[in-house]
Amino acid sequence: MAALLRSARLLKFSPSGFLQRTGTNRNGPQLSRLYSGAIGGKGVRHYAMVTEQRGPHTDESSLGVRSKQAQQFDWALAKLDSSVRRTGRITKTLLLRIFHDICRTGYPSGNQALLLLRSCGSLLPEMPLAERTELAHRIWDKLQELGASYDASHYNALLKVYLQNEFKFSPTEFLAKMEAAGVQPNRVTFQRLIAAYCHDGDIEGASTILGFMKSKDLPITEAVFNSLVTGHARAGDMESSESILQVMKGAGIEPGPDTYVALLNAYAERGDMDKIKQTLEAVENTDTSLMDRDLMQVVFSLSKAGHQQHVPEIVERMRHERGYVPDAMNLCLSLITQGQEDTAFTVLKTFPTLQQETQSGDSPTLGNFFLRHCVNMDKPVDKVARYCKELQDSSYHATPLQFTLYCCLEAKKTVEVMKMMKEQGQPIRPHYFWPLLTQHAKDQNTTGIMEVLKGMQELDVPADVETMSFYVLPAFPNIDAARDAFKVRARLSPTATRLTHITVRFTQRIPSALLSLSLTHTQPLSWDHVLCVCARITSLLSSFSTEAVSYFLYNLMDSMTEAEVQAQEDKLRQYFNQLKSMGIIIPGNIYRGIRNLLDSYHVPELIKDVIALVDSQEPLNFSDNRVVVLALESRLAELKADSKPVGATLKQLILTLCAEEVQALELKKQHEADMVAGSYAALIHLCCRHDNVEEALNLKRELSRKDSSVSLDSSKYVALVKVLTKQGRLEEAVDMLKEMKEKEVVVRDTTVTLLFHVLNAAAMKGDVVAVRRLQDTIFTLGLATPTANLCSPLVSAHLETKDLGGALEAAMECQKQYGQLPRIHDVICGLVERGDTELLQKAMDFVSQERGEMTMLYDLFFAFMQTGRHREARKIIETPGLRARPGRLQWYAEKCINGNQMESLESMVDMTAKLFECDRDELYHYVLRLCKDTNDWRKAEATWTKMQEENVIPRERTLRILADILKSNGQEVPFEVPEVKKPSEITYCSATTSKHSSPFISIPSNQSFSQISVCFIKAYDMLKDIERKGVTLGPAPYDSLIRALLAEGSMENAMVVKEIAVGRIPGFKLNDIANSLLIITQVKRGLAKDGMSTLKSMLQGDQVPSKLSVTRLVQSLGSHGDVQGIQEVEVLMKGLGTPLNLSSMVFLNNTAMAHIKNGDLDSAVEGLEAVYTQGDGPQGPAASMAFVFRKVLEENNGAALDKLSAMAERLANHFSSYRAASDLFLQLLEANMVEDAKFMLARCNAVAEQKEILVSYMSRLAQKPGVDNDLVSAKALYQQMQTEGVEADELCLKRLAVLYRNAGETVPFTEPPVSARTHTLCSACHLNGIAVCLS
Amino acid sequence: MAGSSKKVYEVFVSKIPWTLASKEMKDYFGQFGQVKKCLVPFDKETGFHRGFCWIGYTSEEGLNNALQKDPHVLEGSTLQVQRNRKVFLGQKTNKEVVETS
């Protein structure tokens, strides 16, 4: 019953979960629900507003904008909705975020505006009333500015917000404003205006409106009477107020709960408890009943009017209905916000959740929200302290002060609470100050930092290493500044100053600062010097803690660039050796961090030196075996030479060798005496893997002879069990399991998986006896808990031997013993297939008894489905009272999808049509997924028709998958696809497809795009038509049409639309996107000058052009030979507030192109050469001039090419700057001029060493579709590598192996065990191999 | 295989109240055995730790002692202590996490 209620609640409360909704009415019922849940203001019940007068905005905007708005609306609504559903309120942050998002994306739709406005009232209990109204006004103005058009619903929403926020306004002015905007007020408007008058006790004003309503024949509803109750009371006339109820009855309207609440509030404002009690009793005799929520309003009124002494009496009357807590929380928040925190505290103490929480073992934390809001509202500290004390004393909250402090810190507020805590004898710890420091550190606010430090000092909390190094020093621009600051604060404890000294060096930036010193020419600080400093730092640190040294090392490595590390490899090695001689030891995780760094710097050789620093006890985890074997061998030799214990190293080596399947046993013989337990374990595992039981057992015996106290770990034991079982030595296997138990071997999840494999292997042989024996042993020993998975092999063993009776028995036994029913589906399927009704009945009875009837029915249903007995299946699923179990339906659907069983899936979907609570869209989605897998568009289309027949409203994803299937088969999509490409994407797409400077942007083959284009042309015609009829649209449709036309390349049409828009809407301007598009279009037409002026006018209008548009413009200027124009653009871009991140090479390359165009080759070369000879300028060696080479090659400009290649070679040979040469080489390859490329390579050998450039080129090449699966080429390459003696590394081999396997061929070499995810990118041989191929 | 031979005696502690940091954790868990490692990741953005930490013991005994005690109540809060399943690696990508010892 409870479940039923819950699901009924679900039906009622979650709109998104249920799909029977249409796009057009989505803001009707949902919104009203959104607004029915709030508390804390007045007249809560009025939230549900009339939504029929929505503006014509939905027809206004064009397709793209509208769909985007719709999406965004859905998203925003979902966000706000879930917040309201959970808590009955919205936070300011959330609302502001949604507001900004809506603003940012341009023209807001009418319903977005409505959504935002409606949220500015009592849904924001944490915000002061005035601020709420202010926000509403801000939203109103901003959205209007952005082109939102307001209708009566918006004005009504604003009125509601005014009422909820008790905002004083003039109703007549409001009406005048509406009139001026040409919006007709409606019944709701008048009702709210009456409410506004009544709020102020202005009965005369209210009567005027009332008279007006009567003259217009508008119905007078309960809401109006309720307002009048309040109105008379506020005017001081309680008698009239009370008499309204009689008037209502006379007019045939029964007073509702809101009427009584109005009356109760009126009494509450006077503090008349007798009348309140009388009224409450009177209500009990009527049909209406008041909810807790209603009483909360009375509490609020009492408190606001200064009668809080009566609050407890009302609070006692609350019934703690469902939803009490969120409502009461909102009441408390509103009270606190409005200065009634004491009342709020009274309410807080009535919260009923205490017992539950204390029972669950967690310490109670009642009132967190209360304390947080008190902090946010800046309530006096002593007051909060009092609340804390009371909460703690009555065990409502275990640590209220700590929590309050947490909130203070979160809000970056002062340390006053800490002082109080200290007075109470609570510890104050350094890390309490970190949240305060982070903010200052982020802002580089050193004064703030020093303030906090002073506070720490006052509280007698010394700043420790972490505080100084992570939170204090990073805020200072450099060491000196920090030192100065601390000198000024000499009062700071001497420890702190000493710490500064150390930590100054300890922070990340310092090593890099030292290094950059050594690397720049200004101050020839030798590396040896740096080394010296580093060594000093380390020794200083090592006296402090070993971990500090490790972090220092890591940071040192991290702060160096790849080039630095490579250049200083020898020096660093010296340094590491020096550290070793100092006895520095680093922990494994730091080692791994450093290793990863060095790996990424491509200096694997250095890793060995770092390994030497690792604690020899520490197990290492290596990724690259070759390096490791070398390192280990050398370490082994070293240790042997020093006659030190080699056990750990030997074990490591054996482990490594085992992984490589090298004869590790050999090694054992060599070092018999040095063998340690781990080595034996590794060898035993190796033997097990090779089915060499005897040797494994021998080793095990030898091990226990050596040291009986050691035990193997679980994986070794399981390996032994497996191999013993495999060879039929069952009893020995069982003994092994027992020994595992005796020795208390730790069993992990992976062990359980291994055990399953042992059992399953036996089951696959049909060895029931072995499975049973092992399974029993495992479970009785408690080595693993019985899971469905672990139990299944027993059933499998029977199924394997076709013994269905045995299988059923086994399954039943498992259920009885372990509560698991393994593989019951397979058993039942088998029984159905065989037609063994007797056993089937038995099975069904059993399942029904153990798992319930519903499960049994589903089991039977799926068994019938599986065996193709659809008629029987239908009967089962149509059993009255059966309801949908989404999980089980999904299980079967997935099974069908994986097994490509369309028929079975379709009939399941068909049969479940009438199933209660069945999510039809979900089921059809399964069918479509399978259609997509099989690329069956006909079936997909038929499914679509069926859905219509069944009146299923599809979710967006269903429509999308359907559209995908149809599109990929070249079929027309017969409906509007929910997610249309955004205009900006279209721009991009058209701009890129039209690279080859056709005058009109070519329409890509992509069908959807051409469809959209057609739409836009139609829209253009329609607009001209509308224009003739003299209709004015909002700015949004004009804007989107202009953008669409520009994206199309129809510049003239776009300009016509613009003219229309300017004529219709004063101040109409193209926005950033449209202007950028205009530039691109102009450039395409060869109108570079026009593009330039568009750019200038954009910048004047504070608009930001797109990167693409600027690049295109510069390219165009370049090809026109307009050097000056390029310079002008460059200057303009530098003046831009927000930089576009344009590469300076765009300007340089195109300037060169302009010179070339003008025939001034020398200037071109000069300009480019300067880039590369000036060393690593801001662009660094990354600056590519490939563009110039490509253009020159494309234009077949031999003279320019000669000059430029001469320059490239000169740069390479004289200046060691290889970028230009590499670019040329690659462009030659691109242009298919392989011979020229070879010559180039012959002349500039170093090009082949430009690893990064080549690798990035190759990886780009490899990403092109088709290349990555080219087994034939891969084979050829591998063969060539072999003949040329290039050794392929593991990654190569692994990739090759994958290619072989994907092609269904056997792999002709041993596949390395590395995972393909290994990060060792293109190692040297990889590269060489391809380079060999190239040349 | 490599995983099983590796001797890491680590517990993973969660539900740590914000008032406790590495020093307190080290002191508390030190009663069960010698603590070799104590890693409390702090969020550099907020200045608060993330509510969990790793404690590494030098011996299995320490680990077992720590695991055997239940509940672990420290300054009024119940800490959740479990055997550490994943070994924490100081990866380069975890830059925002600052490990303190």
Short mmCIF file of C-alpha atoms in Angstrom, two decimals, chain A residues 361-363 398-399 402-403 405-406 409-410 412 427 429 431-432 434-435 438 442 466 470-471 474 545 547 551 554 558 589-590 592-593 596-597 600-601 618-619 621 651 655 658-659 682 685 689 713 715-716 746 748-749, chain B residues 1-8 15 17-24 26 36-40 42-49 60 64 75-78 83-85 87-95 98-101:
data_model
loop_
_atom_site.label_atom_id
_atom_site.label_comp_id
_atom_site.label_asym_id
_atom_site.label_seq_id
_atom_site.Cartn_x
_atom_site.Cartn_y
_atom_site.Cartn_z
CA GLY A 361 24.26 6.59 14.93
CA ASP A 362 25.21 9.88 13.40
CA SER A 363 25.49 12.77 15.71
CA ALA A 398 26.33 17.94 18.61
CA THR A 399 28.64 20.64 17.29
CA GLN A 402 31.83 24.32 14.81
CA PHE A 403 29.13 24.37 12.21
CA LEU A 405 32.23 28.66 12.27
CA TYR A 406 32.15 26.58 9.12
CA LEU A 409 34.44 30.65 6.95
CA GLU A 410 32.46 29.66 3.92
CA LYS A 412 34.63 34.46 4.45
CA PRO A 427 40.70 23.90 20.07
CA ARG A 429 43.57 24.78 14.53
CA HIS A 431 43.58 24.91 9.00
CA TYR A 432 40.54 26.81 10.26
CA TRP A 434 42.71 28.35 5.30
CA PRO A 435 39.32 29.18 3.81
CA THR A 438 42.47 31.09 -0.01
CA LYS A 442 43.44 34.25 -5.01
CA GLU A 466 51.26 24.02 5.23
CA PHE A 470 50.16 26.68 0.43
CA TYR A 471 48.08 29.58 1.61
CA PRO A 474 51.60 32.10 -3.02
CA SER A 545 60.55 16.03 7.38
CA GLU A 547 58.06 14.15 3.02
CA TYR A 551 57.42 17.27 -2.32
CA TYR A 554 58.36 16.72 -7.16
CA ASP A 558 57.12 19.89 -12.10
CA ASN A 589 53.80 7.74 -4.52
CA ILE A 590 56.11 10.68 -4.94
CA ARG A 592 55.51 7.65 -9.23
CA GLY A 593 54.63 11.30 -9.59
CA ASN A 596 55.22 10.35 -14.67
CA LEU A 597 56.75 13.79 -15.05
CA SER A 600 56.22 13.09 -20.07
CA TYR A 601 59.52 14.95 -20.51
CA GLU A 618 58.80 0.15 -0.83
CA PRO A 619 57.24 -1.93 -3.57
CA ASN A 621 54.98 -0.37 -9.62
CA LYS A 651 61.75 -10.47 -5.84
CA LEU A 655 58.15 -10.48 -10.70
CA CYS A 658 57.55 -13.47 -14.72
CA ALA A 659 55.44 -10.87 -16.39
CA ALA A 682 55.56 -15.15 -8.08
CA HIS A 685 51.85 -18.34 -9.80
CA ARG A 689 49.68 -20.58 -15.15
CA ASP A 713 48.15 -14.51 -0.91
CA SER A 715 45.39 -15.20 -5.84
CA LYS A 716 48.20 -17.76 -5.55
CA VAL A 746 42.78 -12.00 2.95
CA ARG A 748 39.37 -9.57 -1.91
CA ASP A 749 36.76 -8.91 -4.53
CA MET B 1 49.72 -10.34 -9.15
CA ALA B 2 51.75 -7.27 -8.56
CA GLY B 3 48.88 -5.94 -6.51
CA SER B 4 48.87 -8.83 -4.12
CA SER B 5 52.56 -8.80 -3.44
CA LYS B 6 52.48 -5.13 -2.66
CA LYS B 7 52.29 -4.51 1.06
CA VAL B 8 50.20 -1.49 1.65
CA LYS B 15 33.08 11.38 7.15
CA PRO B 17 34.39 16.62 10.20
CA TRP B 18 35.95 19.74 8.80
CA THR B 19 37.45 20.66 12.16
CA LEU B 20 39.95 17.81 12.03
CA ALA B 21 43.00 17.86 9.78
CA SER B 22 46.05 15.71 9.29
CA LYS B 23 47.60 16.33 12.66
CA GLU B 24 44.47 15.20 14.49
CA LYS B 26 47.65 11.19 12.67
CA LYS B 36 53.73 6.01 7.99
CA LYS B 37 51.51 8.13 5.86
CA CYS B 38 48.60 10.43 6.39
CA LEU B 39 47.06 12.10 3.40
CA VAL B 40 44.24 14.60 3.85
CA PHE B 42 42.38 19.85 0.79
CA ASP B 43 40.45 21.75 -1.80
CA LYS B 44 42.59 24.74 -2.71
CA GLU B 45 39.54 26.59 -3.98
CA THR B 46 37.60 26.52 -0.74
CA GLY B 47 40.31 25.90 1.83
CA PHE B 48 38.34 23.03 3.33
CA HIS B 49 39.35 19.40 3.14
CA GLU B 60 49.52 -4.99 9.10
CA ASN B 64 44.01 -4.56 11.72
CA GLU B 75 35.44 14.84 18.91
CA GLY B 76 31.86 13.71 18.80
CA SER B 77 31.88 12.59 15.19
CA THR B 78 31.80 9.03 13.97
CA ARG B 83 40.33 -0.93 4.22
CA ASN B 84 41.67 1.09 1.37
CA ARG B 85 40.80 -0.52 -1.93
CA VAL B 87 46.00 2.82 -3.84
CA PHE B 88 46.29 6.54 -4.09
CA LEU B 89 48.66 7.68 -6.76
CA GLY B 90 50.04 11.16 -6.78
CA GLN B 91 49.09 11.92 -10.33
CA LYS B 92 49.98 15.04 -12.15
CA THR B 93 46.39 15.73 -13.03
CA ASN B 94 45.35 16.12 -9.42
CA LYS B 95 46.83 19.54 -9.20
CA VAL B 98 47.17 19.47 -2.21
CA GLU B 99 48.41 16.64 -0.11
CA THR B 100 49.57 17.46 3.31
CA SER B 101 51.36 15.17 5.59
#
